[in-house]
Short mmCIF file of N, CA and C in Angstrom, two decimals:
data_model
loop_
_atom_site.label_atom_id
_atom_site.label_comp_id
_atom_site.label_asym_id
_atom_site.label_seq_id
_atom_site.Cartn_x
_atom_site.Cartn_y
_atom_site.Cartn_z
N MET A 1 3.18 6.70 -27.28
CA MET A 1 3.52 7.31 -26.02
C MET A 1 3.25 8.82 -26.13
N GLN A 2 2.59 9.35 -25.10
CA GLN A 2 2.27 10.78 -25.08
C GLN A 2 2.95 11.45 -23.91
N LYS A 3 3.36 12.70 -24.12
CA LYS A 3 4.01 13.47 -23.07
C LYS A 3 2.94 14.05 -22.15
N VAL A 4 3.19 14.00 -20.82
CA VAL A 4 2.23 14.50 -19.84
C VAL A 4 2.95 15.29 -18.76
N VAL A 5 2.21 16.18 -18.13
CA VAL A 5 2.61 16.81 -16.88
C VAL A 5 1.88 16.03 -15.81
N TYR A 6 2.57 15.62 -14.74
CA TYR A 6 1.95 14.73 -13.75
C TYR A 6 2.15 15.22 -12.33
N SER A 7 1.32 14.69 -11.45
CA SER A 7 1.46 14.84 -10.01
C SER A 7 1.07 13.51 -9.39
N VAL A 8 1.98 12.93 -8.61
CA VAL A 8 1.72 11.65 -7.95
C VAL A 8 1.94 11.86 -6.45
N SER A 9 0.92 11.60 -5.66
CA SER A 9 1.02 11.72 -4.21
C SER A 9 0.88 10.34 -3.58
N LYS A 10 1.80 10.01 -2.70
CA LYS A 10 1.74 8.76 -1.96
C LYS A 10 1.09 9.06 -0.63
N LEU A 11 -0.03 8.41 -0.37
CA LEU A 11 -0.79 8.68 0.84
C LEU A 11 -0.53 7.61 1.88
N ASN A 12 -0.22 8.02 3.12
CA ASN A 12 -0.07 7.07 4.21
C ASN A 12 -0.37 7.77 5.53
N ARG A 13 -0.30 7.04 6.62
CA ARG A 13 -0.65 7.62 7.91
C ARG A 13 0.37 8.61 8.43
N PHE A 14 1.55 8.67 7.84
CA PHE A 14 2.58 9.60 8.27
C PHE A 14 2.55 10.91 7.49
N GLY A 15 1.62 11.06 6.57
CA GLY A 15 1.55 12.23 5.72
C GLY A 15 1.53 11.81 4.27
N ASN A 16 1.92 12.72 3.40
CA ASN A 16 1.98 12.34 1.99
C ASN A 16 3.26 12.86 1.36
N THR A 17 3.66 12.19 0.29
CA THR A 17 4.84 12.54 -0.47
C THR A 17 4.37 12.85 -1.88
N LYS A 18 4.77 13.99 -2.41
CA LYS A 18 4.29 14.41 -3.73
C LYS A 18 5.45 14.53 -4.71
N MET A 19 5.24 13.94 -5.90
CA MET A 19 6.21 14.04 -6.99
C MET A 19 5.50 14.72 -8.15
N THR A 20 6.14 15.68 -8.77
CA THR A 20 5.58 16.36 -9.93
C THR A 20 6.64 16.47 -11.01
N GLY A 21 6.21 16.64 -12.23
CA GLY A 21 7.16 16.80 -13.32
C GLY A 21 6.55 16.46 -14.66
N VAL A 22 7.43 16.15 -15.60
CA VAL A 22 7.03 15.78 -16.95
C VAL A 22 7.37 14.31 -17.15
N GLY A 23 6.42 13.56 -17.68
CA GLY A 23 6.63 12.13 -17.91
C GLY A 23 5.95 11.70 -19.19
N PHE A 24 5.74 10.41 -19.31
CA PHE A 24 5.10 9.85 -20.50
C PHE A 24 4.03 8.86 -20.09
N ILE A 25 3.01 8.77 -20.93
CA ILE A 25 1.93 7.83 -20.69
C ILE A 25 1.80 6.92 -21.91
N THR A 26 1.67 5.63 -21.65
CA THR A 26 1.41 4.67 -22.72
C THR A 26 -0.07 4.32 -22.66
N ASP A 27 -0.47 3.27 -23.33
CA ASP A 27 -1.87 2.86 -23.30
C ASP A 27 -2.31 2.44 -21.90
N SER A 28 -1.37 2.03 -21.04
CA SER A 28 -1.75 1.55 -19.72
C SER A 28 -0.88 2.06 -18.57
N ASP A 29 0.31 2.61 -18.85
CA ASP A 29 1.27 2.93 -17.80
C ASP A 29 1.66 4.41 -17.80
N LEU A 30 2.00 4.91 -16.60
CA LEU A 30 2.61 6.23 -16.44
C LEU A 30 4.09 6.01 -16.16
N ILE A 31 4.95 6.66 -16.94
CA ILE A 31 6.40 6.48 -16.84
C ILE A 31 7.01 7.82 -16.46
N ILE A 32 7.76 7.84 -15.34
CA ILE A 32 8.36 9.08 -14.88
C ILE A 32 9.82 8.84 -14.51
N ALA A 33 10.61 9.91 -14.58
CA ALA A 33 12.02 9.86 -14.17
C ALA A 33 12.10 10.33 -12.72
N CYS A 34 12.86 9.61 -11.89
CA CYS A 34 13.00 9.93 -10.47
C CYS A 34 14.47 9.95 -10.08
N VAL A 35 14.74 10.51 -8.91
CA VAL A 35 16.07 10.50 -8.32
C VAL A 35 15.94 9.96 -6.91
N SER A 36 16.76 8.98 -6.56
CA SER A 36 16.70 8.36 -5.24
C SER A 36 17.30 9.29 -4.18
N LYS A 37 17.15 8.92 -2.92
CA LYS A 37 17.73 9.72 -1.83
C LYS A 37 19.24 9.78 -1.92
N LYS A 38 19.84 8.77 -2.53
CA LYS A 38 21.30 8.75 -2.70
C LYS A 38 21.75 9.50 -3.95
N GLY A 39 20.81 10.00 -4.74
CA GLY A 39 21.16 10.76 -5.93
C GLY A 39 21.21 9.95 -7.21
N ASN A 40 20.79 8.69 -7.17
CA ASN A 40 20.80 7.85 -8.37
C ASN A 40 19.52 8.04 -9.16
N ALA A 41 19.66 8.20 -10.46
CA ALA A 41 18.49 8.37 -11.34
C ALA A 41 17.92 7.00 -11.70
N TYR A 42 16.59 6.93 -11.77
CA TYR A 42 15.92 5.70 -12.19
C TYR A 42 14.58 6.04 -12.81
N ILE A 43 14.02 5.08 -13.52
CA ILE A 43 12.73 5.23 -14.17
C ILE A 43 11.67 4.53 -13.32
N ARG A 44 10.59 5.23 -13.01
CA ARG A 44 9.49 4.65 -12.21
C ARG A 44 8.30 4.45 -13.13
N VAL A 45 7.73 3.25 -13.09
CA VAL A 45 6.58 2.91 -13.93
C VAL A 45 5.41 2.57 -13.03
N PHE A 46 4.31 3.29 -13.19
CA PHE A 46 3.07 2.96 -12.51
C PHE A 46 2.25 2.13 -13.49
N GLU A 47 2.31 0.81 -13.30
CA GLU A 47 1.69 -0.12 -14.25
C GLU A 47 0.17 -0.13 -14.12
N ASP A 48 -0.50 -0.14 -15.25
CA ASP A 48 -1.96 -0.22 -15.34
C ASP A 48 -2.69 0.88 -14.59
N CYS A 49 -2.09 2.04 -14.42
CA CYS A 49 -2.77 3.12 -13.70
C CYS A 49 -3.74 3.90 -14.58
N VAL A 50 -3.57 3.84 -15.89
CA VAL A 50 -4.41 4.62 -16.79
C VAL A 50 -5.87 4.15 -16.73
N LYS A 51 -6.08 2.85 -16.55
CA LYS A 51 -7.45 2.33 -16.50
C LYS A 51 -8.19 2.80 -15.26
N ASN A 52 -7.47 3.21 -14.20
CA ASN A 52 -8.10 3.70 -12.98
C ASN A 52 -8.31 5.21 -12.97
N CYS A 53 -7.80 5.91 -13.98
CA CYS A 53 -7.94 7.35 -14.06
C CYS A 53 -9.12 7.73 -14.94
N HIS A 54 -9.81 8.78 -14.54
CA HIS A 54 -10.96 9.26 -15.31
C HIS A 54 -10.75 10.72 -15.67
N ALA A 55 -11.44 11.17 -16.71
CA ALA A 55 -11.31 12.54 -17.18
C ALA A 55 -11.88 13.51 -16.14
N VAL A 56 -11.19 14.65 -15.95
CA VAL A 56 -11.67 15.69 -15.05
C VAL A 56 -12.69 16.50 -15.82
N SER A 57 -13.89 16.64 -15.26
CA SER A 57 -14.96 17.35 -15.98
C SER A 57 -14.62 18.83 -16.12
N GLY A 58 -14.85 19.35 -17.32
CA GLY A 58 -14.60 20.75 -17.61
C GLY A 58 -13.16 21.08 -17.96
N ARG A 59 -12.29 20.09 -17.96
CA ARG A 59 -10.87 20.35 -18.28
C ARG A 59 -10.43 19.35 -19.34
N ASP A 60 -10.04 19.88 -20.47
CA ASP A 60 -9.66 19.05 -21.61
C ASP A 60 -8.27 18.44 -21.40
N GLY A 61 -8.16 17.13 -21.54
CA GLY A 61 -6.87 16.44 -21.46
C GLY A 61 -6.36 16.18 -20.07
N GLU A 62 -7.18 16.41 -19.02
CA GLU A 62 -6.75 16.16 -17.64
C GLU A 62 -7.43 14.91 -17.11
N TYR A 63 -6.66 14.11 -16.38
CA TYR A 63 -7.17 12.85 -15.83
C TYR A 63 -6.68 12.71 -14.40
N LYS A 64 -7.48 12.04 -13.57
CA LYS A 64 -7.04 11.76 -12.21
C LYS A 64 -7.67 10.46 -11.73
N GLY A 65 -7.04 9.89 -10.71
CA GLY A 65 -7.54 8.65 -10.16
C GLY A 65 -6.61 8.12 -9.07
N ALA A 66 -6.95 6.96 -8.57
CA ALA A 66 -6.16 6.31 -7.52
C ALA A 66 -5.48 5.08 -8.09
N HIS A 67 -4.30 4.78 -7.57
CA HIS A 67 -3.55 3.61 -7.99
C HIS A 67 -3.07 2.89 -6.73
N TYR A 68 -3.23 1.58 -6.69
CA TYR A 68 -2.85 0.79 -5.51
C TYR A 68 -1.80 -0.24 -5.90
N GLU A 69 -0.81 -0.42 -5.03
CA GLU A 69 0.23 -1.42 -5.23
C GLU A 69 0.36 -2.25 -3.96
N ILE A 70 0.64 -3.53 -4.14
CA ILE A 70 0.93 -4.41 -3.02
C ILE A 70 2.44 -4.55 -2.94
N ARG A 71 3.02 -4.19 -1.79
CA ARG A 71 4.46 -4.28 -1.59
C ARG A 71 4.77 -5.25 -0.47
N GLU A 72 5.87 -5.94 -0.59
CA GLU A 72 6.31 -6.85 0.46
C GLU A 72 7.41 -6.14 1.25
N VAL A 73 7.21 -6.02 2.57
CA VAL A 73 8.19 -5.37 3.43
C VAL A 73 8.72 -6.38 4.45
N GLU A 74 9.97 -6.19 4.82
CA GLU A 74 10.63 -7.07 5.79
C GLU A 74 10.88 -6.27 7.07
N PHE A 75 10.57 -6.85 8.21
CA PHE A 75 10.79 -6.18 9.48
C PHE A 75 11.35 -7.15 10.49
N GLU A 76 12.04 -6.60 11.48
CA GLU A 76 12.68 -7.42 12.51
C GLU A 76 11.64 -7.82 13.57
N THR A 77 11.65 -9.08 13.96
CA THR A 77 10.76 -9.55 15.01
C THR A 77 11.56 -9.72 16.30
N LYS A 78 10.89 -9.45 17.43
CA LYS A 78 11.55 -9.55 18.74
C LYS A 78 10.68 -10.36 19.70
N ASN A 79 11.32 -11.03 20.63
CA ASN A 79 10.57 -11.76 21.65
C ASN A 79 10.17 -10.79 22.77
N PRO A 80 9.38 -11.23 23.76
CA PRO A 80 8.93 -10.31 24.82
C PRO A 80 10.06 -9.64 25.60
N SER A 81 11.23 -10.23 25.65
CA SER A 81 12.35 -9.60 26.37
C SER A 81 13.09 -8.58 25.52
N GLY A 82 12.71 -8.43 24.25
CA GLY A 82 13.31 -7.43 23.37
C GLY A 82 14.45 -7.94 22.52
N GLU A 83 14.75 -9.22 22.57
CA GLU A 83 15.83 -9.78 21.76
C GLU A 83 15.31 -10.10 20.37
N SER A 84 16.15 -9.90 19.39
CA SER A 84 15.78 -10.16 18.00
C SER A 84 15.63 -11.67 17.77
N THR A 85 14.54 -12.03 17.09
CA THR A 85 14.32 -13.45 16.77
C THR A 85 14.39 -13.70 15.27
N GLY A 86 14.75 -12.69 14.51
CA GLY A 86 14.86 -12.85 13.06
C GLY A 86 14.05 -11.80 12.33
N TYR A 87 13.70 -12.13 11.10
CA TYR A 87 12.95 -11.20 10.27
C TYR A 87 11.70 -11.88 9.74
N ASP A 88 10.67 -11.08 9.55
CA ASP A 88 9.40 -11.56 9.02
C ASP A 88 9.00 -10.64 7.87
N THR A 89 8.20 -11.13 6.96
CA THR A 89 7.74 -10.31 5.85
C THR A 89 6.22 -10.19 5.88
N ARG A 90 5.73 -9.06 5.42
CA ARG A 90 4.30 -8.80 5.29
C ARG A 90 4.05 -8.08 3.99
N GLU A 91 2.84 -8.22 3.51
CA GLU A 91 2.42 -7.47 2.34
C GLU A 91 1.60 -6.28 2.81
N ILE A 92 1.91 -5.11 2.26
CA ILE A 92 1.15 -3.92 2.58
C ILE A 92 0.63 -3.31 1.29
N GLU A 93 -0.45 -2.55 1.40
CA GLU A 93 -1.03 -1.87 0.25
C GLU A 93 -0.62 -0.41 0.30
N VAL A 94 -0.08 0.10 -0.81
CA VAL A 94 0.34 1.48 -0.91
C VAL A 94 -0.61 2.18 -1.88
N GLU A 95 -1.14 3.33 -1.46
CA GLU A 95 -2.11 4.07 -2.27
C GLU A 95 -1.45 5.32 -2.85
N TYR A 96 -1.65 5.54 -4.13
CA TYR A 96 -1.16 6.73 -4.81
C TYR A 96 -2.34 7.48 -5.41
N SER A 97 -2.30 8.80 -5.34
CA SER A 97 -3.27 9.65 -6.02
C SER A 97 -2.55 10.21 -7.25
N ILE A 98 -3.11 9.96 -8.42
CA ILE A 98 -2.43 10.33 -9.67
C ILE A 98 -3.27 11.36 -10.43
N TRP A 99 -2.61 12.40 -10.91
CA TRP A 99 -3.21 13.40 -11.79
C TRP A 99 -2.22 13.61 -12.93
N TYR A 100 -2.74 13.70 -14.14
CA TYR A 100 -1.88 14.05 -15.27
C TYR A 100 -2.67 14.81 -16.33
N LYS A 101 -1.92 15.61 -17.11
CA LYS A 101 -2.50 16.38 -18.21
C LYS A 101 -1.66 16.12 -19.44
N ILE A 102 -2.31 15.78 -20.51
CA ILE A 102 -1.62 15.50 -21.78
C ILE A 102 -1.13 16.81 -22.38
N VAL A 103 0.17 16.83 -22.72
CA VAL A 103 0.79 18.01 -23.34
C VAL A 103 0.68 17.85 -24.84
N LYS A 104 0.15 18.88 -25.50
CA LYS A 104 -0.04 18.81 -26.96
C LYS A 104 1.00 19.60 -27.70
#
């Protein structure tokens, strides 16, 4: 496991969300510490993201790339009159832009 400085941006149609800090990289995963909106600490793992990252030309130890995840979301369905008919689930693709630099 190697220590890295990272930047992860979540891209969507509503804008982007950026997380930066110090984390760790394994042979295949980026591991970072996060804090939820409620203030709870948790560990976030971007699985298999290292294989999608490539070296930045002219910069030693820097890598960047895109990472995609398929997430299942649940939403409320309504009939034409606006009454709730239950819940339905869909799979959506979430795109992340990842940059990291290995700290020596």
